[in-house]
PDB file of C-alpha atoms in Angstrom:
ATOM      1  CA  UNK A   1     -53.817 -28.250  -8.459  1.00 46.00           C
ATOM      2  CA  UNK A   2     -51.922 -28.027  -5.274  1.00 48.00           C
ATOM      3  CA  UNK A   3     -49.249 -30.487  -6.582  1.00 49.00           C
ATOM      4  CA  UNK A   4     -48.684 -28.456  -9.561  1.00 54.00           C
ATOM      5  CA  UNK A   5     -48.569 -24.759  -7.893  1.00 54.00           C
ATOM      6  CA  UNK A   6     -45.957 -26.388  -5.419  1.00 59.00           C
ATOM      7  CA  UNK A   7     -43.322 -27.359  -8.078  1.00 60.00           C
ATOM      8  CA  UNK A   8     -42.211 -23.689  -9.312  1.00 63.00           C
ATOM      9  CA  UNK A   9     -41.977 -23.218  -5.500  1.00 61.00           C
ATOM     10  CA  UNK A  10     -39.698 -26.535  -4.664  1.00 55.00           C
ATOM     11  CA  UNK A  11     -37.628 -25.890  -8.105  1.00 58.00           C
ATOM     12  CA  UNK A  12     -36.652 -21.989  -7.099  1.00 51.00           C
ATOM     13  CA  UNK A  13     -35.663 -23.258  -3.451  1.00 50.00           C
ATOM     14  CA  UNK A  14     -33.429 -25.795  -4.752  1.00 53.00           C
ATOM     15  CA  UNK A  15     -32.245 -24.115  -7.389  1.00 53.00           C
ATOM     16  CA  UNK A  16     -31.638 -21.063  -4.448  1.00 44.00           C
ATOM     17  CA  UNK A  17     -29.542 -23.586  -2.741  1.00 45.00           C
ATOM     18  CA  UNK A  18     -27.998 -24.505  -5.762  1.00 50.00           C
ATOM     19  CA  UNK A  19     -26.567 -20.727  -6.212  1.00 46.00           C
ATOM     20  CA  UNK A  20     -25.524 -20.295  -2.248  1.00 40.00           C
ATOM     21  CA  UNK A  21     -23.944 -23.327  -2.508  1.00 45.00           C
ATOM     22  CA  UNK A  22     -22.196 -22.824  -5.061  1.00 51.00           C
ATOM     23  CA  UNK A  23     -21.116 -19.544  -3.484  1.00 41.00           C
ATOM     24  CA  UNK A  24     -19.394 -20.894  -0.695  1.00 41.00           C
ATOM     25  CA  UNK A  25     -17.458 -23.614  -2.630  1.00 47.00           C
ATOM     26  CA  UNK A  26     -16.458 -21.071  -4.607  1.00 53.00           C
ATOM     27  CA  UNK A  27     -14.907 -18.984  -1.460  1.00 52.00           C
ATOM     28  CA  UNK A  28     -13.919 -22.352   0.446  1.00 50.00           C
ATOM     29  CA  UNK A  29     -12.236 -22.848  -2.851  1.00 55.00           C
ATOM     30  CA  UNK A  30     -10.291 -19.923  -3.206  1.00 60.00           C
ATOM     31  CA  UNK A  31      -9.031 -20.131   0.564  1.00 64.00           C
ATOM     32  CA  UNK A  32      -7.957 -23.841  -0.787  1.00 62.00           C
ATOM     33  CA  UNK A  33      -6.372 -22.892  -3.460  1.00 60.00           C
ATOM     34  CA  UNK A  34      -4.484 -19.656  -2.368  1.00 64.00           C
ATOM     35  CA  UNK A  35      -2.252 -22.677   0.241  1.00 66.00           C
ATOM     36  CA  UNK A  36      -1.609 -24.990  -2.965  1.00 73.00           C
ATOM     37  CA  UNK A  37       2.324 -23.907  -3.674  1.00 77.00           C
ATOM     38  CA  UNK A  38       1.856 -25.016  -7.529  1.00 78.00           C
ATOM     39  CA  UNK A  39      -0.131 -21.726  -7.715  1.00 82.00           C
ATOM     40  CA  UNK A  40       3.023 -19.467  -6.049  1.00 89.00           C
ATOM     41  CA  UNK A  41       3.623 -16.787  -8.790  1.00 92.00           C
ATOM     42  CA  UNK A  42       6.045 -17.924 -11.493  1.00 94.00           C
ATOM     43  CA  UNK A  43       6.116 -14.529 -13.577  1.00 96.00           C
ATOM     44  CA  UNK A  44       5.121 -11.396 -13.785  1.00 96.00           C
ATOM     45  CA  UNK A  45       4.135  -9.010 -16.607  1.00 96.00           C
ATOM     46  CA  UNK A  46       3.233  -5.181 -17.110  1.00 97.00           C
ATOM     47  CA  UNK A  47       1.095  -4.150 -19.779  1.00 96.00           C
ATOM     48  CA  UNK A  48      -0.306  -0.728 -21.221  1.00 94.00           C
ATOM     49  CA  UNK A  49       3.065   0.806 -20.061  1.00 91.00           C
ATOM     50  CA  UNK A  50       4.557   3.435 -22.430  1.00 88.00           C
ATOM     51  CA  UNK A  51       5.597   6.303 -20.345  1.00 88.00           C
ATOM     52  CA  UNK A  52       6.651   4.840 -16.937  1.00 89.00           C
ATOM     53  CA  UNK A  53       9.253   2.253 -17.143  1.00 89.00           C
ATOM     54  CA  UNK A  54       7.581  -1.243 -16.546  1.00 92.00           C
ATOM     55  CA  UNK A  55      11.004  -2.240 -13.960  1.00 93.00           C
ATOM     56  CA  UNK A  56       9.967   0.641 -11.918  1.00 93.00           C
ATOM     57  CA  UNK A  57       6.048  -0.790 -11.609  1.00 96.00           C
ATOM     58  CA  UNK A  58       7.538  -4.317 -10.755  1.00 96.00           C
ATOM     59  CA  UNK A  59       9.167  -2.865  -8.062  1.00 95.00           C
ATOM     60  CA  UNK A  60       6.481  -1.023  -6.730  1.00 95.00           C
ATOM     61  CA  UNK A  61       4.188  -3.561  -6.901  1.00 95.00           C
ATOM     62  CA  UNK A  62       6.826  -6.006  -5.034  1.00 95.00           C
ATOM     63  CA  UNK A  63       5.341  -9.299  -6.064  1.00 95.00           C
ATOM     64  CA  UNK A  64       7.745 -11.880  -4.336  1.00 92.00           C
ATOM     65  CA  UNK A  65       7.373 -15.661  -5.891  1.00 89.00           C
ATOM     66  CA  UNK A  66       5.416 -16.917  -1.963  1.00 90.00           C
ATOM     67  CA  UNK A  67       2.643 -15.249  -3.148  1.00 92.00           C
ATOM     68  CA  UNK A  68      -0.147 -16.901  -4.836  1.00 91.00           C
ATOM     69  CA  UNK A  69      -1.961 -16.024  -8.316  1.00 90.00           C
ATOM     70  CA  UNK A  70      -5.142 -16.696  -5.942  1.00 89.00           C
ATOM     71  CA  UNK A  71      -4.026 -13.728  -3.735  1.00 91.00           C
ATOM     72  CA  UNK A  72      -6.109 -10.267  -3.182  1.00 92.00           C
ATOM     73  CA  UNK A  73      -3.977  -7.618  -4.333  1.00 94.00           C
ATOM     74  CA  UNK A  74      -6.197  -5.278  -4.168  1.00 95.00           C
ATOM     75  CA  UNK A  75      -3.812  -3.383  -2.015  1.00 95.00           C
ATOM     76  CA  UNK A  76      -0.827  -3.932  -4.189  1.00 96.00           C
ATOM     77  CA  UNK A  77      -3.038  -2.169  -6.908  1.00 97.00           C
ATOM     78  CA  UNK A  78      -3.511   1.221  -4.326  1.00 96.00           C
ATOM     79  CA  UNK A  79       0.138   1.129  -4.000  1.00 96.00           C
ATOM     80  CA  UNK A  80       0.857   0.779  -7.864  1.00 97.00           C
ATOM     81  CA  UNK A  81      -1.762   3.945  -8.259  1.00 96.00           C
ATOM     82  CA  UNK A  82       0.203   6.330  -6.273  1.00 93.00           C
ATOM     83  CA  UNK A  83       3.059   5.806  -9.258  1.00 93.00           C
ATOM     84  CA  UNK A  84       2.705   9.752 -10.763  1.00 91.00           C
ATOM     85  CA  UNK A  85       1.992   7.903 -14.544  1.00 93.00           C
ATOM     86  CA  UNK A  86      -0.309   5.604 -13.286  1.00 95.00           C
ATOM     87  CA  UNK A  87      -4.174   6.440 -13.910  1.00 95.00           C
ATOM     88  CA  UNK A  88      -5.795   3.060 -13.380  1.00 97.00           C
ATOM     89  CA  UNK A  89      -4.828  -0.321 -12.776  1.00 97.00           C
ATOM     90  CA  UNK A  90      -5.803  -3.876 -12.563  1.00 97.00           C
ATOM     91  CA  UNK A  91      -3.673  -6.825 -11.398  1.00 97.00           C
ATOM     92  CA  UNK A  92      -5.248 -10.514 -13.331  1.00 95.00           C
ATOM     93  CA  UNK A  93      -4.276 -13.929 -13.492  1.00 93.00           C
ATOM     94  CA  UNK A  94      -2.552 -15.033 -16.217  1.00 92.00           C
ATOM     95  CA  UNK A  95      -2.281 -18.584 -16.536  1.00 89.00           C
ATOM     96  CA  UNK A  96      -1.892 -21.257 -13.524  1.00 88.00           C
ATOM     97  CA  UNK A  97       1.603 -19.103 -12.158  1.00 90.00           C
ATOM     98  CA  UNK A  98       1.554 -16.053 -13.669  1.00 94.00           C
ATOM     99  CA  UNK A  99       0.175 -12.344 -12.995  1.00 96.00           C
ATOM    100  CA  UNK A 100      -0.410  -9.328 -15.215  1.00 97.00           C
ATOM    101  CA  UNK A 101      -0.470  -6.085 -14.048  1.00 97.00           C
ATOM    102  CA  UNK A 102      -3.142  -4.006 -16.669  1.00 97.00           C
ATOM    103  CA  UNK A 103      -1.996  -0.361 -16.296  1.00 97.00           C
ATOM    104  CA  UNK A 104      -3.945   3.125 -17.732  1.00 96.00           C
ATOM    105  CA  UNK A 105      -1.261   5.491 -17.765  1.00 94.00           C
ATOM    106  CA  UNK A 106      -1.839   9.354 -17.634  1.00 93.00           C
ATOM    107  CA  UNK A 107      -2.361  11.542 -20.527  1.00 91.00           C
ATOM    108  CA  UNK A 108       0.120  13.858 -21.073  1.00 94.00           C
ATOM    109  CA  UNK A 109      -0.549  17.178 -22.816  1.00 96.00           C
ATOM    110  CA  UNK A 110       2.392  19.004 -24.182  1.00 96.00           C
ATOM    111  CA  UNK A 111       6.033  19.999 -23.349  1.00 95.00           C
ATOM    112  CA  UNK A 112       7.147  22.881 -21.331  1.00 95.00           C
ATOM    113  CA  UNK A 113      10.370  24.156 -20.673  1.00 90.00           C
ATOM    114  CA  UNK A 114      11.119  24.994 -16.829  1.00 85.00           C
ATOM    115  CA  UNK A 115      13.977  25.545 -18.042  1.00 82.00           C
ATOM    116  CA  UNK A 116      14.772  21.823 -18.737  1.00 86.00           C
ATOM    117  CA  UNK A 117      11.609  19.887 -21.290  1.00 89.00           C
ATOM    118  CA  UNK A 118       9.047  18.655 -19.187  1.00 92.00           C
ATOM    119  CA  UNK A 119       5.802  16.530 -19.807  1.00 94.00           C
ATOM    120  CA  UNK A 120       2.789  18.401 -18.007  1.00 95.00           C
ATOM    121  CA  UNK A 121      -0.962  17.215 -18.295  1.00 94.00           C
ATOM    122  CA  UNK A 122      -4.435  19.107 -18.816  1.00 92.00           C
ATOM    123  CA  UNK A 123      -4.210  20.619 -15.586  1.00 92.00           C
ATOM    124  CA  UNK A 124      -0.663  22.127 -15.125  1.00 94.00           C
ATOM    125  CA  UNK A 125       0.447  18.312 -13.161  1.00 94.00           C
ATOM    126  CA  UNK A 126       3.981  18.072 -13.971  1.00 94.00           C
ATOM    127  CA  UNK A 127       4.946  14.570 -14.873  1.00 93.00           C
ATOM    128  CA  UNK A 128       8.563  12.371 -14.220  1.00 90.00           C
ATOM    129  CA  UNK A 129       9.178  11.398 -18.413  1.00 88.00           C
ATOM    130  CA  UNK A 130      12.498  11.759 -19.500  1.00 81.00           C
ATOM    131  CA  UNK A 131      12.149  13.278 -23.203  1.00 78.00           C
ATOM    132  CA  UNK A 132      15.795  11.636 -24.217  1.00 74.00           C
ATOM    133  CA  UNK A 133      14.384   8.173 -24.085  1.00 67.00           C
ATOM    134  CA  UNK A 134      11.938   6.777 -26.527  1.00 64.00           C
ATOM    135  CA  UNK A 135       9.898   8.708 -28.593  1.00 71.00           C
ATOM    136  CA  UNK A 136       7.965  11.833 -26.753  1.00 79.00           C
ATOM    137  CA  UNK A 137       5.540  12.979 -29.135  1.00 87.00           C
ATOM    138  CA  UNK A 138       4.392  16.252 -27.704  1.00 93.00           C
ATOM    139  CA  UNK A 139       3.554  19.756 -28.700  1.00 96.00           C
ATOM    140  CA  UNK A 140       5.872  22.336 -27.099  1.00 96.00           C
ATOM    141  CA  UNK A 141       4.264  25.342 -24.508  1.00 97.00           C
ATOM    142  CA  UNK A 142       6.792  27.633 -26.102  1.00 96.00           C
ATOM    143  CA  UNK A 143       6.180  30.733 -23.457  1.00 94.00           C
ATOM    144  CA  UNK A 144       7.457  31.334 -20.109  1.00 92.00           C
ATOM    145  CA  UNK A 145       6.187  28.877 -17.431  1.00 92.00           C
ATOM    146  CA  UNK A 146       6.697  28.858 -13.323  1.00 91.00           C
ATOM    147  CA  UNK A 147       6.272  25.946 -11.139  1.00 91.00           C
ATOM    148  CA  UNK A 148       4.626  25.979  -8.138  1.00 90.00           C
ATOM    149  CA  UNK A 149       6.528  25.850  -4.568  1.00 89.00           C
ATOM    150  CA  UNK A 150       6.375  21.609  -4.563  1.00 89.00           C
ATOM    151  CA  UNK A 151       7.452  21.573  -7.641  1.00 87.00           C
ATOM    152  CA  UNK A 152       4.480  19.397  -9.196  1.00 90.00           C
ATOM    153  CA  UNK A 153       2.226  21.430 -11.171  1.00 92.00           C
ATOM    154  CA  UNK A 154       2.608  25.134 -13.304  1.00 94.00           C
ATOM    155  CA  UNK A 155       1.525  28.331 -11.206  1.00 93.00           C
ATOM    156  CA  UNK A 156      -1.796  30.402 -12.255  1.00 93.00           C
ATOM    157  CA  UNK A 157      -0.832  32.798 -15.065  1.00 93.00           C
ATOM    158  CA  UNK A 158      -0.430  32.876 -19.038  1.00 94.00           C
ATOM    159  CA  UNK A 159       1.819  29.387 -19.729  1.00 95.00           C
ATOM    160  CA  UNK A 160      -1.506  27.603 -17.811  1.00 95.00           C
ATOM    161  CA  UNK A 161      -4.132  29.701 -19.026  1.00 95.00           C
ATOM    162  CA  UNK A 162      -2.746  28.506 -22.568  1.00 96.00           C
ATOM    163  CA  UNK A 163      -2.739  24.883 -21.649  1.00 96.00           C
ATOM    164  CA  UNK A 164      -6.012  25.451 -20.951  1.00 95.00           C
ATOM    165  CA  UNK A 165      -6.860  26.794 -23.909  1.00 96.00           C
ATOM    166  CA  UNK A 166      -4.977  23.541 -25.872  1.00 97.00           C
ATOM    167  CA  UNK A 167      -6.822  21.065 -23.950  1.00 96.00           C
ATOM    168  CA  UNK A 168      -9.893  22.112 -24.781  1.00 96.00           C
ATOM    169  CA  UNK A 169      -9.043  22.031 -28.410  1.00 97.00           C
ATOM    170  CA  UNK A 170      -7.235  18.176 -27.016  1.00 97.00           C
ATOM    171  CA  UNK A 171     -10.605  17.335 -25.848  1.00 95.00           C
ATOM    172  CA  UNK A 172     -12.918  18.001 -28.913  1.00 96.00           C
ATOM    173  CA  UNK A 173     -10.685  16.802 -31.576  1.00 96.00           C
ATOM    174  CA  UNK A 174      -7.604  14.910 -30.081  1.00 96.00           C
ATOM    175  CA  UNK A 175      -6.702  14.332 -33.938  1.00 95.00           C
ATOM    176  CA  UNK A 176      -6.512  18.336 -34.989  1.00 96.00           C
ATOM    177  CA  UNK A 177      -4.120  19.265 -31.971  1.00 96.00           C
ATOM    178  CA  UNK A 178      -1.844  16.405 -33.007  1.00 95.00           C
ATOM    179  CA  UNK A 179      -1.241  18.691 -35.818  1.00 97.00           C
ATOM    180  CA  UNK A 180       0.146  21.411 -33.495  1.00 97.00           C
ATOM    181  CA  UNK A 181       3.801  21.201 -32.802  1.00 97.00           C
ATOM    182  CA  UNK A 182       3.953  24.427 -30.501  1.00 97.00           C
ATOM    183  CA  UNK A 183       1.630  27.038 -28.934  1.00 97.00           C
ATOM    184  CA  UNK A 184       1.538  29.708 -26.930  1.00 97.00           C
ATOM    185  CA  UNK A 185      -1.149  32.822 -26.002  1.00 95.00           C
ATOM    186  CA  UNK A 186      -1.232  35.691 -28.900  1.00 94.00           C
ATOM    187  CA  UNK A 187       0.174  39.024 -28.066  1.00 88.00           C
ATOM    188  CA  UNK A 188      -3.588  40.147 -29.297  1.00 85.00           C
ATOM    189  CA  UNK A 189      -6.099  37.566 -27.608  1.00 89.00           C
ATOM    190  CA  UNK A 190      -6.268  33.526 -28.329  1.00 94.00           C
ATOM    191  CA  UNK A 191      -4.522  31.074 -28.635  1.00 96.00           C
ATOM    192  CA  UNK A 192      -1.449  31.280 -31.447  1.00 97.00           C
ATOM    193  CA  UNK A 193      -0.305  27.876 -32.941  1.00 97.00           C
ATOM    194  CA  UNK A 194       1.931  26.302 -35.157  1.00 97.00           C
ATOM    195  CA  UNK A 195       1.155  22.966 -37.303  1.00 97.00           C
ATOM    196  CA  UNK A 196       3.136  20.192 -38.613  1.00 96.00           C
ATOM    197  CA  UNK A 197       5.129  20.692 -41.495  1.00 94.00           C
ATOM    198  CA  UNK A 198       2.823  17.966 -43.279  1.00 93.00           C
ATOM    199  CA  UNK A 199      -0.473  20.625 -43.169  1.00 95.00           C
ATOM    200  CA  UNK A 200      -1.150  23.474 -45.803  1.00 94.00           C
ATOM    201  CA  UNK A 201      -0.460  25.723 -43.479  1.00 95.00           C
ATOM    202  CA  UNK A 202       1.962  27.000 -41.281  1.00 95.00           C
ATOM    203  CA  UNK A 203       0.052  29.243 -38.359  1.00 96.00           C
ATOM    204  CA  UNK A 204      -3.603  28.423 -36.820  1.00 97.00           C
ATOM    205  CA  UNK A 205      -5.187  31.394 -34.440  1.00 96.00           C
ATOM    206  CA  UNK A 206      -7.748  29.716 -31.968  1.00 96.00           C
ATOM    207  CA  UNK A 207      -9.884  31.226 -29.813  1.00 95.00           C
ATOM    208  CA  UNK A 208      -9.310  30.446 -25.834  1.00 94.00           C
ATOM    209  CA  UNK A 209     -12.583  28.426 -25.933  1.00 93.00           C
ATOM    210  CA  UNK A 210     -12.723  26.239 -28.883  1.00 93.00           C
ATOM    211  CA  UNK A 211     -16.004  25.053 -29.674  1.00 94.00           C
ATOM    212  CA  UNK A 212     -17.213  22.058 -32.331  1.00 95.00           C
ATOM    213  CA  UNK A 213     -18.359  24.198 -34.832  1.00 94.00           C
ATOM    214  CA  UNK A 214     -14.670  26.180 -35.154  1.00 94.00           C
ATOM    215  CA  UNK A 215     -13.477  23.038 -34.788  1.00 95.00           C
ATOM    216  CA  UNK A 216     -15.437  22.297 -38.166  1.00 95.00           C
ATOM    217  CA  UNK A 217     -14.269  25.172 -39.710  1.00 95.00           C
ATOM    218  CA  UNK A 218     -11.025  24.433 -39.377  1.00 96.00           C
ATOM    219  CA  UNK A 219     -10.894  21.057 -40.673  1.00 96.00           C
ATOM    220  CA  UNK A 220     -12.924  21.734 -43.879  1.00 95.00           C
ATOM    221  CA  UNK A 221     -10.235  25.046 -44.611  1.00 96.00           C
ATOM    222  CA  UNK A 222      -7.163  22.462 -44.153  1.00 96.00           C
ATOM    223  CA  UNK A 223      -9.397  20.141 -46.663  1.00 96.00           C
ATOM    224  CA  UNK A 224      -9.927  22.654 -48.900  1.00 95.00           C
ATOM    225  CA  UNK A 225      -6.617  23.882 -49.014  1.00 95.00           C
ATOM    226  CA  UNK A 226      -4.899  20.508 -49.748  1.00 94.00           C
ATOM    227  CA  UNK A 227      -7.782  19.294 -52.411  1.00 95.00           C
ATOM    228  CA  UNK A 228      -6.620  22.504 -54.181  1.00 93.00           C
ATOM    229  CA  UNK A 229      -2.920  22.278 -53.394  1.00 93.00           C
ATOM    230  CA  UNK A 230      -2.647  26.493 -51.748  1.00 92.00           C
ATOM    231  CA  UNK A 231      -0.093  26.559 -48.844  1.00 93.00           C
ATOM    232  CA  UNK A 232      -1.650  28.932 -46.517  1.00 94.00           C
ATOM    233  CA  UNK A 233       0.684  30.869 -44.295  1.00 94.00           C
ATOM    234  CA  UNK A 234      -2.096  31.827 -41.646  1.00 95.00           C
ATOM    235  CA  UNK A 235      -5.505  30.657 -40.670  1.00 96.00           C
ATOM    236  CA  UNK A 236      -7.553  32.913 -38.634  1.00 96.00           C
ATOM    237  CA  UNK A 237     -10.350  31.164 -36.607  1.00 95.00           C
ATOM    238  CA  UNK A 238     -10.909  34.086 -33.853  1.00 94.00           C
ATOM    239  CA  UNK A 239     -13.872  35.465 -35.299  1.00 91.00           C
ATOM    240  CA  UNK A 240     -16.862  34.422 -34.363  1.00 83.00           C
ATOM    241  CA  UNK A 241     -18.899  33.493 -37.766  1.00 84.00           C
ATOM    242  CA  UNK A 242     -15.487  33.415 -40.491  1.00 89.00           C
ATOM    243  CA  UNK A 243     -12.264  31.293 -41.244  1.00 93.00           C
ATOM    244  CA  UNK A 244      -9.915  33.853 -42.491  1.00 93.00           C
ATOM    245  CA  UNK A 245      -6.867  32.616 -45.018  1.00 94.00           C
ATOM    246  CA  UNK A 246      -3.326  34.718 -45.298  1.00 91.00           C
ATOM    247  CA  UNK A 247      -1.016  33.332 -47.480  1.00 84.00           C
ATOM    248  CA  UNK A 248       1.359  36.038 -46.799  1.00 70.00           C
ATOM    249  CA  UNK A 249       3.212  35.801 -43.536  1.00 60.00           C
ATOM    250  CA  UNK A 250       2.091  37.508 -40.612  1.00 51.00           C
TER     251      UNK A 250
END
């Protein structure tokens, strides 16, 4: 009985040594392998890069071809996060000589003029994307807007209280505010929007705080209006239990 209880015991221990092991060929490996030239980096790509320009992340990153795809970079990666359009990133092997650096780029929100068109995010962050090359996407902030003393972000006051007011409508149904192409904060409360030319109507009134149920409401009025082929001039979604439909203009 002895003999038997003893050979779960003698089969973990080895197969503890086994793991540890293991472990530190692993790490004795890496050192090893990290001094073998064959592995200096051949090539290196960016991907997930839209909005900053990928020569501009090679640069920061400053990968020169004595480094090894075996190396840490864990502090190249800090110093490719303070890039302003960088949100996350992750530098991985690829292949015996090459690197990829796996970027998350920040979300921007909309367009503001200051005077010149400028991307901004959620929170009034101003970001560096030229609008004249490639294709910017963005609704417009079509009011007024001041920068702050640095120059990075929008001051407190009505252009940031409606970006507010859009990225809460961004954050419950991304898909709906792509069908804004400007907005800006009503003369009479809310938020005061325009839509694509595509949708059956031209204007949308939003509350300040969208919520998922006028979020509802709105989508099943745009349904309802194209399954019945109305162009709508105005949607009014301020009240608080009604969708009301103008299709005069206001």
């Amino acid at each position: 009985m002895k003999g038997h209880s003893a050979l779960p015991r003698v089969a973990f221990l080895l197969g503890l040594l086994v793991v540890v092991g293991g472990l530190a060929v692993a790490a004795w490996g890496r050192v090893l392998l990290v001094r073998i030239e064959y592995f200096n980096v051949r090539r290196v790509e960016v991907v997930g890069a839209h909005w900053a320009a990928p020569d501009s992340l090679l640069a920061l990153a400053a990968i020169g071809g004595d480094r090894s795809v075996w190396d840490d970079y864990t502090d190249t990666e800090r110093r490719l996060l303070r890039h302003p359009l960088v949100d996350e990133v992750r530098i991985r092997r690829w292949g015996l000589q090459g690197l990829r650096i796996v970027v998350r780029e920040v979300e921007p929100l909309a367009m503001v003029g200051i005077p010149q068109l400028q991307a901004v995010r959620s929170d009034g962050s101003l970001l560096p994307i030229d609008p004249t090359k490639g294709s910017v996407d963005l609704p417009l902030l079509t009011m007024p807007a001041e920068v702050s003393e640095d120059s990075t972000r929008l001051k407190d006051g009505p252009a940031l209280q409606a970006l507010t007011a859009f990225a809460g409508l961004h954050a419950l149904d991304p898909g709906l505010s792509a069908l804004v192409s400007d907005f800006e904060l009503a003369a009479d409360r809310g938020l005061m929007t325009n839509l694509v030319m595509s949708q059956p109507a031209q204007r949308l009134a939003l509350p300040l705080e969208v919520d998922e149920l006028v979020v509802r409401r709105i989508r099943a009025t745009l349904a309802d209006l194209r399954n019945r082929r109305i162009d709508a001039a105005f949607i009014e979604a301020r009240y608080a239990d009604q969708i009301v439909v103008r299709r005069e203009k206001v």
